[in-house]
Each structure stands twice: as structure tokens, then as C-alpha cells.
Tab-separated table of C-alpha atoms in Angstrom:
chain	number	residue	atom	x	y	z
A	26	GLN	CA	0.011	-0.006	0.012
A	27	LYS	CA	1.550	3.231	-1.136
A	28	GLU	CA	1.406	5.884	1.565
A	29	VAL	CA	2.032	9.606	1.580
A	30	GLU	CA	2.317	11.195	5.010
A	31	GLN	CA	1.856	14.844	5.932
A	32	ASN	CA	1.396	16.667	9.180
A	33	SER	CA	-2.214	17.870	9.153
A	34	GLY	CA	-1.390	21.110	10.971
A	35	PRO	CA	-2.486	23.782	11.169
A	36	LEU	CA	0.840	25.421	10.502
A	37	SER	CA	0.544	29.055	11.553
A	38	VAL	CA	3.013	31.646	10.262
A	39	PRO	CA	2.934	35.434	10.264
A	40	GLU	CA	2.682	37.374	7.034
A	41	GLY	CA	6.089	37.714	5.349
A	42	ALA	CA	7.569	34.618	7.004
A	43	ILE	CA	8.732	31.405	5.337
A	44	ALA	CA	6.293	28.469	5.556
A	45	SER	CA	7.893	25.013	5.429
A	46	LEU	CA	5.681	22.042	4.533
A	47	ASN	CA	6.893	18.466	4.572
A	48	CYS	CA	5.874	15.136	3.135
A	49	THR	CA	7.232	11.562	3.236
A	50	TYR	CA	6.324	8.716	0.936
A	51	SER	CA	6.646	4.963	1.231
A	52	ASP	CA	7.050	3.693	-2.362
A	53	ARG	CA	10.696	3.831	-3.443
A	54	VAL	CA	9.809	3.535	-7.147
A	55	SER	CA	7.908	6.817	-7.035
A	56	GLN	CA	9.221	9.146	-9.729
A	57	SER	CA	7.029	12.233	-9.791
A	58	PHE	CA	6.159	14.517	-6.937
A	59	PHE	CA	3.663	17.340	-6.810
A	60	TRP	CA	2.326	20.014	-4.501
A	61	TYR	CA	-1.271	21.065	-4.911
A	62	ARG	CA	-3.022	23.892	-3.113
A	63	GLN	CA	-6.642	23.349	-2.125
A	64	TYR	CA	-8.820	26.131	-0.811
A	65	SER	CA	-11.810	25.048	1.252
A	66	GLY	CA	-14.551	23.600	-0.967
A	67	LYS	CA	-12.414	23.912	-4.117
A	68	SER	CA	-10.418	21.530	-6.235
A	69	PRO	CA	-6.670	20.856	-6.024
A	70	GLU	CA	-4.574	23.392	-7.951
A	71	LEU	CA	-1.127	22.332	-9.133
A	72	ILE	CA	1.549	24.704	-7.887
A	73	MET	CA	4.811	22.708	-8.117
A	74	SER	CA	6.190	19.560	-9.667
A	75	ILE	CA	9.604	17.987	-9.077
A	76	TYR	CA	11.159	14.888	-10.530
A	77	SER	CA	14.834	14.800	-9.533
A	78	ASN	CA	16.760	15.285	-6.319
A	79	GLY	CA	17.493	18.828	-5.263
A	80	ASP	CA	15.623	22.111	-5.314
A	81	LYS	CA	13.255	23.615	-7.831
A	82	GLU	CA	12.205	27.232	-7.527
A	83	ASP	CA	9.204	29.006	-9.043
A	84	GLY	CA	8.532	32.476	-7.760
A	85	ARG	CA	7.945	32.362	-4.016
A	86	PHE	CA	7.753	28.577	-4.028
A	87	THR	CA	10.652	26.126	-3.700
A	88	ALA	CA	10.151	22.354	-3.863
A	89	GLN	CA	12.846	20.072	-2.475
A	90	LEU	CA	13.216	16.380	-3.154
A	91	ASN	CA	15.404	13.779	-1.405
A	92	LYS	CA	14.723	10.352	-2.855
A	93	ALA	CA	17.131	8.586	-0.527
A	94	SER	CA	15.181	9.849	2.466
A	95	GLN	CA	11.842	9.614	0.612
A	96	TYR	CA	11.124	13.177	1.539
A	97	VAL	CA	9.570	16.100	-0.302
A	98	SER	CA	9.125	19.618	1.003
A	99	LEU	CA	7.647	22.922	-0.088
A	100	LEU	CA	8.921	26.294	1.071
A	101	ILE	CA	6.751	29.367	0.620
A	102	ARG	CA	8.709	32.622	0.985
A	103	ASP	CA	7.101	35.926	1.952
A	104	SER	CA	3.872	34.155	2.972
A	105	GLN	CA	0.683	36.045	2.299
A	106	PRO	CA	-2.781	35.682	3.913
A	107	SER	CA	-3.983	34.491	0.469
A	108	ASP	CA	-1.620	31.497	0.839
A	109	SER	CA	-3.838	30.215	3.632
A	110	ALA	CA	-5.088	26.889	2.298
A	111	THR	CA	-4.488	23.157	2.569
A	112	TYR	CA	-1.361	21.971	0.744
A	113	LEU	CA	-1.533	18.468	-0.655
A	114	CYS	CA	1.513	16.387	-1.432
A	115	ALA	CA	0.960	13.918	-4.271
A	116	VAL	CA	3.253	11.179	-5.514
A	117	GLY	CA	3.165	9.316	-8.832
A	118	GLY	CA	4.878	6.262	-10.195
A	119	PRO	CA	6.673	5.976	-13.503
A	120	GLY	CA	4.827	7.362	-16.505
A	121	PHE	CA	1.249	8.493	-16.551
A	122	GLN	CA	0.014	6.887	-13.408
A	123	LYS	CA	-2.353	7.628	-10.632
A	124	LEU	CA	-1.405	10.103	-7.960
A	125	VAL	CA	-1.402	9.082	-4.309
A	126	PHE	CA	-2.241	12.011	-2.094
A	127	GLY	CA	-1.420	12.826	1.477
A	128	THR	CA	-4.078	14.190	3.824
A	129	GLY	CA	-2.724	17.706	3.381
A	130	THR	CA	-1.243	20.338	5.709
A	131	ARG	CA	-3.433	23.283	6.577
A	132	LEU	CA	-1.480	26.559	6.421
A	133	LEU	CA	-2.707	29.698	8.146
A	134	VAL	CA	-0.958	32.988	7.406
A	135	SER	CA	-1.902	35.739	9.780
A	136	PRO	CA	-1.702	39.449	8.765
B	3	GLU	CA	-5.606	29.322	-20.095
B	4	PRO	CA	-7.337	25.981	-20.878
B	5	GLU	CA	-9.204	24.379	-17.993
B	6	VAL	CA	-10.914	21.133	-17.162
B	7	THR	CA	-14.623	21.673	-16.770
B	8	GLN	CA	-17.170	19.526	-14.944
B	9	THR	CA	-20.974	19.412	-14.814
B	10	PRO	CA	-23.049	19.560	-12.784
B	11	SER	CA	-21.399	21.385	-9.910
B	12	HIS	CA	-23.785	19.778	-7.471
B	13	GLN	CA	-25.909	16.641	-7.884
B	14	VAL	CA	-28.404	15.357	-5.355
B	15	THR	CA	-29.755	11.878	-5.885
B	16	GLN	CA	-31.613	9.181	-3.993
B	17	MET	CA	-29.964	5.949	-2.953
B	18	GLY	CA	-30.179	3.345	-5.709
B	19	GLN	CA	-30.406	5.887	-8.520
B	20	GLU	CA	-27.946	6.156	-11.413
B	21	VAL	CA	-25.871	9.298	-11.843
B	22	ILE	CA	-23.605	10.466	-14.650
B	23	LEU	CA	-20.917	13.004	-13.923
B	24	ARG	CA	-19.508	14.843	-16.901
B	25	CYS	CA	-16.095	16.265	-17.618
B	26	VAL	CA	-14.485	18.083	-20.538
B	27	PRO	CA	-10.714	17.600	-20.269
B	28	ILE	CA	-8.205	20.069	-21.648
B	29	SER	CA	-8.351	19.689	-25.413
B	30	ASN	CA	-4.874	18.348	-26.237
B	31	HIS	CA	-4.610	16.123	-23.187
B	32	LEU	CA	-4.385	12.378	-23.650
B	33	TYR	CA	-4.805	10.954	-20.165
B	34	PHE	CA	-7.940	11.276	-18.072
B	35	TYR	CA	-8.638	10.501	-14.457
B	36	TRP	CA	-11.375	10.456	-11.867
B	37	TYR	CA	-10.677	11.039	-8.186
B	38	ARG	CA	-13.006	11.520	-5.258
B	39	GLN	CA	-12.721	13.255	-1.911
B	40	ILE	CA	-15.071	12.418	0.923
B	41	LEU	CA	-15.565	15.404	3.211
B	42	GLY	CA	-12.568	15.855	5.503
B	43	GLN	CA	-10.611	13.010	3.882
B	44	LYS	CA	-7.829	12.694	1.370
B	45	VAL	CA	-8.179	12.764	-2.396
B	46	GLU	CA	-8.497	9.167	-3.639
B	47	PHE	CA	-7.807	7.787	-7.107
B	48	LEU	CA	-10.661	5.986	-8.842
B	49	VAL	CA	-9.660	5.332	-12.437
B	50	SER	CA	-7.363	6.394	-15.273
B	51	PHE	CA	-8.247	6.269	-18.957
B	52	TYR	CA	-6.062	6.378	-22.036
B	53	ASN	CA	-6.625	5.567	-25.686
B	54	ASN	CA	-10.273	4.749	-25.051
B	55	GLU	CA	-9.695	2.210	-22.369
B	56	ILE	CA	-9.185	1.987	-18.630
B	57	SER	CA	-5.453	1.864	-17.865
B	58	GLU	CA	-5.756	1.496	-14.080
B	59	LYS	CA	-8.515	1.381	-11.487
B	60	SER	CA	-8.637	1.314	-7.697
B	61	GLU	CA	-10.451	-1.026	-5.356
B	62	ILE	CA	-13.113	1.647	-4.975
B	63	PHE	CA	-13.920	1.420	-8.691
B	64	ASP	CA	-16.134	-1.655	-8.534
B	65	ASP	CA	-18.822	-2.901	-10.906
B	66	GLN	CA	-21.100	0.004	-9.916
B	67	PHE	CA	-18.754	2.422	-11.624
B	68	SER	CA	-18.019	2.903	-15.303
B	69	VAL	CA	-16.268	5.456	-17.467
B	70	GLU	CA	-16.750	6.447	-21.051
B	71	ARG	CA	-15.449	8.889	-23.611
B	72	PRO	CA	-18.602	9.118	-25.774
B	73	ASP	CA	-17.135	11.685	-28.172
B	74	GLY	CA	-13.924	13.640	-28.748
B	75	SER	CA	-14.436	16.016	-25.859
B	76	ASN	CA	-16.456	14.512	-23.005
B	77	PHE	CA	-15.379	12.056	-20.347
B	78	THR	CA	-18.039	10.619	-18.070
B	79	LEU	CA	-18.244	8.710	-14.811
B	80	LYS	CA	-21.384	6.667	-14.232
B	81	ILE	CA	-22.449	5.266	-10.882
B	82	ARG	CA	-25.140	2.685	-11.531
B	83	SER	CA	-26.807	2.357	-8.131
B	84	THR	CA	-25.711	5.022	-5.731
B	85	LYS	CA	-25.079	4.338	-2.049
B	86	LEU	CA	-24.987	6.775	0.862
B	87	GLU	CA	-21.202	6.286	1.048
B	88	ASP	CA	-20.809	7.522	-2.533
B	89	SER	CA	-21.457	11.056	-1.246
B	90	ALA	CA	-18.255	12.981	-2.002
B	91	MET	CA	-16.615	15.534	-4.304
B	92	TYR	CA	-15.726	13.918	-7.584
B	93	PHE	CA	-12.846	15.449	-9.492
B	94	CYS	CA	-11.914	14.878	-13.085
B	95	ALA	CA	-8.292	15.453	-14.070
B	96	SER	CA	-6.387	15.370	-17.307
B	97	SER	CA	-2.767	15.380	-18.361
B	98	TYR	CA	-0.713	15.703	-21.505
B	99	ARG	CA	2.375	14.333	-19.882
B	100	VAL	CA	2.753	13.726	-16.167
B	101	GLU	CA	1.242	16.835	-14.566
B	102	GLN	CA	-2.447	16.384	-13.825
B	103	TYR	CA	-4.830	19.315	-13.856
B	104	PHE	CA	-8.058	19.062	-11.915
B	105	GLY	CA	-11.526	20.313	-12.736
B	106	PRO	CA	-13.663	22.188	-10.205
B	107	GLY	CA	-15.462	19.033	-9.103
B	108	THR	CA	-19.002	17.745	-8.757
B	109	ARG	CA	-20.425	17.502	-5.262
B	110	LEU	CA	-22.536	14.346	-5.163
B	111	THR	CA	-25.011	14.023	-2.318
B	112	VAL	CA	-26.813	10.726	-1.943
B	113	THR	CA	-29.912	10.797	0.294
């Protein structure tokens, strides 16, 4: 059974701070890793993808992957109240396969 | 920017009735998926579809469920005889390569 684990939170950070979100996964053959943002009552919105070890930056977001430790993280710099949402970690196998989601971490950014 | 669309946004049905949930994937995408999310729980994979056939399905996707691509644009999920436990948000997703983009979802309420 493939598992993706996340701390459910909430993670509370003040506006302007760095939010750090973490995820671990169980299946060593996993090859694709994603972060989705989900506002309450809405659908998951893809914000980052990462496929190889190291860091990948896109604007205020940085995804980090460590396959040896089976660990994925998302850093959000200069957090804004509009970043308050649930962040879902999703892991896929080789090719065009299903995604296995974690339960998500709820992020609260206070003004 | 192209988006996945889903109809209806909310469907209420009685137990034992058949429902069809509709999706229009992004036009040049080749892979199509259905996921569901029961309130307060994680997003769960149901089925993936490629080249007019199911490529993978989960244990949830039993004989009560079916998928179809009736024409070049629509992708449907049919639940033959709904149960109370089928109440959930159903998300359609599509991908051209690996990254999956989700539609806004259909909230299914079974009474």
C-alpha cells in the first residue's frame, strides 16, 4: 500500500515569513512529486512539480526532493494571507500513473 | 488558459439511482482520471483512462462504476446504483504528460 504522510497542521506563520511544509512517501519507485493547493470547498490546484533530487524554484515557491530519504518539501517565501489553504503532497509512479495524495497540511498565514 | 470543466457542480440523488458525472478535459490532453474526496478526507484515485480504455482502477472502482469517452471532448463517470457512502466531491483530471490538472469538481449528495 503506497502511503504519503503529511502533518495535518494547522501550520501558523505570520505574514512575510517562510512556511515550510513536509511530506514523506513509502514507495521507493515513485518518480514524480507534486504540490497542490486546495482552498476550502475547491479543487486541487497544481503549484509545483519535481522529478529529480534537489531544489526547484518558481517564484515564491521552492520544492525540495530527497529520494534517498523519501522526503519532499515545499517552502513558501514571503507568505501572504492568500496562501492560507491546505497543501496536498501527491506522488506518482513511472509514466502516466495515478497520484497518491497525502491528507494535506493546513497553512494559516496571519496578517 | 485551458481548464478542465465539470458538470453539474452539485448533484443530489436518492440511494439506488444512477448518476452520470460529466467532464471536458483540456483539449490536447491524452490521459484522463477520476478522483474523489469524501468530506474531510484525502483525495483518492478511482480510475485512469487512455486511448479509449481503462489503464488503471482502484479497489473503490467496482462494478457499480463505469467510465466512457462518448465523443472527442467529453469524459463521463457513471455510478449505476448510488449508495450513501458515494457522497463525495468527484474530481476529473487530465494530463498531456505527467502533470495532472483538476476540474472544479462535482459535489454528489446521496440521500
